[in-house]
Amino acid sequence: MAFHFQVITVFPEMIQAAMAAGVFSQAQKSSLLELSCINPREFTTDVHRTVDDRPFGGGDGMIMLPEPLQKSIEKAKAQQPKAKVIYLSPQGKPLTHQKAQALSQESGLVLLCGRYGGIDQRIINQFVDEELSTGDYVISGGELAACVVMDAVSRFVPGVLGHKDSVDKDSFAEGLLEHPNYTRPREYQGESVPEVLFSGHHKKINEWKELVSYLVTLQKRPDLIDKSKTQKTLKEAYKYWQGLSPQERDTLGLKTLKDEDFHG
Ligand code: 9D3
């Protein structure tokens, strides 16, 4: 059975457009994934098809009415009784690699998108299993966040990624950022591809990738170093970095790594 994403949104065309390219779209065609949208406007009865109203007590922004949302959730649940209901909101926990992987173990998800100033709290209380955010910044609604969740989760659904692109090798699986990559030509604008990559010595190449990953992470996201369970020690990375020329450091993208970064 395909993993079924059901998105509740007043902008279904935004969802369909965003998911119409790349691996997600291919996986839909091969029936590994299913995507459907439910528009709360279907469940309005007035001529204006109203889905929102002013907040009680005043304040900026309109709030989405509970009834069209409840009916949308009930329609989704009628198709997938066991699916988790996730509300995309700035108040949610930020999505992580671990969370995306855990959600891929479900049989499907109902993703509820708010617009305007959010939704009536009673819908969250009565129907939402989990609240998720994409990060600590404001976007205009839940739709782009739902697309981010679907993209990240679907990568863990068996068969969605070709065997050539494995999720286990993704940088966040290891807790570190990825090493730099190079393709032809071997020399470009005065910069040469690191010699080790031509050695054909796969053990050596993998050790190099791990070391450079560690250094890139130390430079760009030192906060990740503490959380990662990498075997590579700070000392080993420092020794390797000290042996590099300024040109070699530039080519590895390590321009701004400083001696102090190893001692903090
Ligand atoms: C008007 C005051 N805003 C307080 C922060 C309320 C507000 C409600 C709804 C602000 C933005 C939104 C729309 N954003 C989302 O629905 C959203 C979101 C986000 O803004 N940031 C990160 N992740 C997400 S997931 C959904």
Short mmCIF file of C-alpha atoms in Angstrom, two decimals, residues 25-220:
data_model
loop_
_atom_site.label_atom_id
_atom_site.label_comp_id
_atom_site.label_asym_id
_atom_site.label_seq_id
_atom_site.Cartn_x
_atom_site.Cartn_y
_atom_site.Cartn_z
CA SER A 25 6.33 13.01 -8.41
CA GLN A 26 8.08 9.89 -9.77
CA ALA A 27 7.10 7.94 -6.66
CA GLN A 28 3.46 8.97 -7.13
CA LYS A 29 3.56 7.65 -10.70
CA SER A 30 4.91 4.31 -9.45
CA SER A 31 2.24 4.18 -6.70
CA LEU A 32 4.69 4.32 -3.80
CA LEU A 33 3.16 7.61 -2.66
CA GLU A 34 -0.31 9.07 -2.90
CA LEU A 35 -1.09 12.78 -2.54
CA SER A 36 -4.55 14.27 -2.25
CA CYS A 37 -5.85 17.64 -1.10
CA ILE A 38 -9.01 18.53 0.75
CA ASN A 39 -10.17 22.15 0.51
CA PRO A 40 -12.12 23.39 3.55
CA ARG A 41 -14.13 25.57 1.14
CA GLU A 42 -15.90 22.37 0.04
CA PHE A 43 -17.58 22.38 3.43
CA THR A 44 -18.86 25.96 3.48
CA THR A 45 -22.52 26.70 2.86
CA ASP A 46 -22.64 30.50 2.46
CA VAL A 47 -22.40 32.25 -0.94
CA HIS A 48 -18.95 33.64 -0.13
CA ARG A 49 -17.65 30.20 0.90
CA THR A 50 -16.23 31.74 4.09
CA VAL A 51 -13.42 29.83 5.80
CA ASP A 52 -12.27 32.47 8.30
CA ASP A 53 -13.53 35.12 10.71
CA ARG A 54 -12.26 37.81 13.09
CA PRO A 55 -10.62 36.69 16.33
CA PHE A 56 -12.69 37.06 19.51
CA GLY A 57 -11.05 39.66 21.73
CA GLY A 58 -9.57 41.47 18.72
CA GLY A 59 -6.13 41.28 17.17
CA ASP A 60 -4.49 41.09 13.76
CA GLY A 61 -5.32 38.50 11.16
CA MET A 62 -8.31 36.30 10.53
CA ILE A 63 -8.75 32.91 12.19
CA MET A 64 -9.86 29.84 10.25
CA LEU A 65 -13.35 28.68 11.27
CA PRO A 66 -13.55 25.36 13.10
CA GLU A 67 -16.42 23.74 11.21
CA PRO A 68 -14.94 23.55 7.66
CA LEU A 69 -11.71 22.26 9.24
CA GLN A 70 -13.49 19.58 11.29
CA LYS A 71 -15.38 18.40 8.22
CA SER A 72 -12.13 18.31 6.22
CA ILE A 73 -10.41 16.25 8.92
CA GLU A 74 -13.40 13.88 9.06
CA LYS A 75 -13.25 13.41 5.29
CA ALA A 76 -9.54 12.61 5.52
CA LYS A 77 -10.05 10.20 8.44
CA ALA A 78 -12.87 8.41 6.61
CA GLN A 79 -10.26 7.48 3.95
CA GLN A 80 -7.46 6.76 6.43
CA PRO A 81 -8.79 6.11 9.95
CA LYS A 82 -5.34 5.45 11.44
CA ALA A 83 -3.51 8.45 9.94
CA LYS A 84 -1.88 10.93 12.31
CA VAL A 85 -3.16 14.50 12.04
CA ILE A 86 -0.32 17.04 11.94
CA TYR A 87 -0.92 20.77 12.19
CA LEU A 88 1.81 22.90 10.58
CA SER A 89 2.30 25.91 12.81
CA PRO A 90 4.91 28.33 14.11
CA GLN A 91 4.20 26.89 17.60
CA GLY A 92 5.17 23.35 16.53
CA LYS A 93 8.40 21.51 17.28
CA PRO A 94 10.90 22.09 14.44
CA LEU A 95 11.10 19.20 11.96
CA THR A 96 14.31 17.16 12.20
CA HIS A 97 15.87 14.24 10.33
CA GLN A 98 14.83 11.97 13.23
CA LYS A 99 11.22 13.20 13.18
CA ALA A 100 10.94 12.78 9.41
CA GLN A 101 12.24 9.21 9.70
CA ALA A 102 9.82 8.39 12.53
CA LEU A 103 6.84 9.77 10.56
CA SER A 104 7.77 7.59 7.57
CA GLN A 105 6.84 4.56 9.73
CA GLU A 106 3.17 5.61 9.67
CA SER A 107 0.91 4.41 6.85
CA GLY A 108 -0.01 7.99 5.94
CA LEU A 109 -0.40 11.52 7.30
CA VAL A 110 -3.05 14.22 7.35
CA LEU A 111 -1.33 17.60 7.08
CA LEU A 112 -3.45 20.53 8.22
CA CYS A 113 -2.41 23.93 6.84
CA GLY A 114 -3.44 27.22 8.41
CA ARG A 115 -3.59 30.56 6.62
CA TYR A 116 -4.37 34.07 7.83
CA GLY A 117 -3.67 34.28 11.60
CA GLY A 118 -3.99 30.57 12.30
CA ILE A 119 -6.85 28.26 13.26
CA ASP A 120 -9.38 28.02 16.10
CA GLN A 121 -7.62 26.42 19.11
CA ARG A 122 -10.46 23.91 19.63
CA ILE A 123 -9.53 22.14 16.37
CA ILE A 124 -6.00 21.66 17.72
CA ASN A 125 -7.34 20.42 21.06
CA GLN A 126 -9.81 17.95 19.59
CA PHE A 127 -8.24 16.63 16.38
CA VAL A 128 -4.50 17.33 16.15
CA ASP A 129 -2.01 14.64 17.20
CA GLU A 130 1.14 16.67 16.65
CA GLU A 131 2.21 20.24 15.77
CA LEU A 132 5.25 20.77 13.53
CA SER A 133 7.16 23.85 12.37
CA THR A 134 9.88 24.20 9.72
CA GLY A 135 11.95 26.51 11.91
CA ASP A 136 12.00 29.75 13.84
CA TYR A 137 10.93 32.30 11.22
CA VAL A 138 7.53 33.42 9.95
CA ILE A 139 6.09 32.14 6.67
CA SER A 140 2.62 33.03 5.43
CA GLY A 141 0.88 29.72 5.92
CA GLY A 142 1.32 25.99 6.43
CA GLU A 143 1.42 24.98 2.75
CA LEU A 144 5.16 25.33 2.11
CA ALA A 145 5.80 23.67 5.48
CA ALA A 146 3.55 20.74 4.51
CA CYS A 147 5.54 20.36 1.28
CA VAL A 148 8.80 20.34 3.27
CA VAL A 149 7.40 17.63 5.57
CA MET A 150 6.20 15.52 2.62
CA ASP A 151 9.54 15.83 0.83
CA ALA A 152 11.56 14.94 3.94
CA VAL A 153 9.29 12.06 5.04
CA SER A 154 8.89 10.54 1.57
CA ARG A 155 12.67 10.10 1.23
CA PHE A 156 12.44 7.47 4.00
CA VAL A 157 9.60 5.55 2.33
CA PRO A 158 11.13 2.37 0.85
CA GLY A 159 11.65 2.65 -2.92
CA VAL A 160 11.20 6.42 -3.20
CA LEU A 161 14.93 7.09 -3.55
CA GLY A 162 16.80 5.07 -6.15
CA HIS A 163 19.47 2.83 -4.62
CA LYS A 164 22.12 5.25 -5.91
CA ASP A 165 20.94 7.91 -3.42
CA SER A 166 20.71 6.34 0.01
CA VAL A 167 19.07 8.05 3.00
CA ASP A 168 21.49 6.34 5.39
CA LYS A 169 24.36 8.21 3.80
CA ASP A 170 22.59 11.58 4.04
CA SER A 171 24.68 13.98 6.02
CA PHE A 172 22.18 14.41 8.88
CA ALA A 173 22.03 10.65 9.38
CA GLU A 174 25.64 10.85 10.56
CA GLY A 175 25.06 14.06 12.50
CA LEU A 176 27.60 15.99 10.42
CA LEU A 177 27.48 18.20 7.33
CA GLU A 178 28.55 16.77 3.99
CA HIS A 179 32.05 16.98 2.57
CA PRO A 180 32.49 19.09 -0.61
CA ASN A 181 32.05 17.40 -4.01
CA TYR A 182 33.79 17.95 -7.34
CA THR A 183 33.28 16.88 -10.92
CA ARG A 184 35.00 17.61 -14.24
CA PRO A 185 37.21 19.39 -15.06
CA ARG A 186 39.99 18.30 -12.76
CA GLU A 187 41.32 21.85 -12.64
CA TYR A 188 38.96 24.87 -12.73
CA GLN A 189 39.96 28.54 -12.50
CA GLY A 190 43.19 27.68 -10.75
CA GLU A 191 41.67 25.24 -8.24
CA SER A 192 42.55 21.54 -8.39
CA VAL A 193 40.38 18.69 -7.15
CA PRO A 194 42.01 17.04 -4.06
CA GLU A 195 44.50 14.34 -5.15
CA VAL A 196 43.15 11.63 -2.85
CA LEU A 197 39.94 11.47 -4.93
CA PHE A 198 41.94 10.07 -7.87
CA SER A 199 43.81 7.50 -5.78
CA GLY A 200 41.25 4.71 -6.27
CA HIS A 201 41.93 3.85 -2.61
CA HIS A 202 38.34 3.68 -1.28
CA LYS A 203 39.23 3.29 2.39
CA LYS A 204 41.49 6.34 2.18
CA ILE A 205 38.83 8.30 0.29
CA ASN A 206 36.19 7.49 2.92
CA GLU A 207 38.56 8.53 5.73
CA TRP A 208 39.18 11.79 3.87
CA LYS A 209 35.42 12.39 3.49
CA GLU A 210 34.88 11.86 7.22
CA LEU A 211 37.72 14.21 8.16
CA VAL A 212 36.57 16.96 5.80
CA SER A 213 32.94 16.51 6.95
CA TYR A 214 34.12 17.06 10.49
CA LEU A 215 36.05 20.21 9.50
CA VAL A 216 33.17 21.66 7.44
CA THR A 217 30.82 21.05 10.39
CA LEU A 218 33.26 22.64 12.83
CA GLN A 219 33.41 25.73 10.61
CA LYS A 220 29.74 26.11 9.71
#
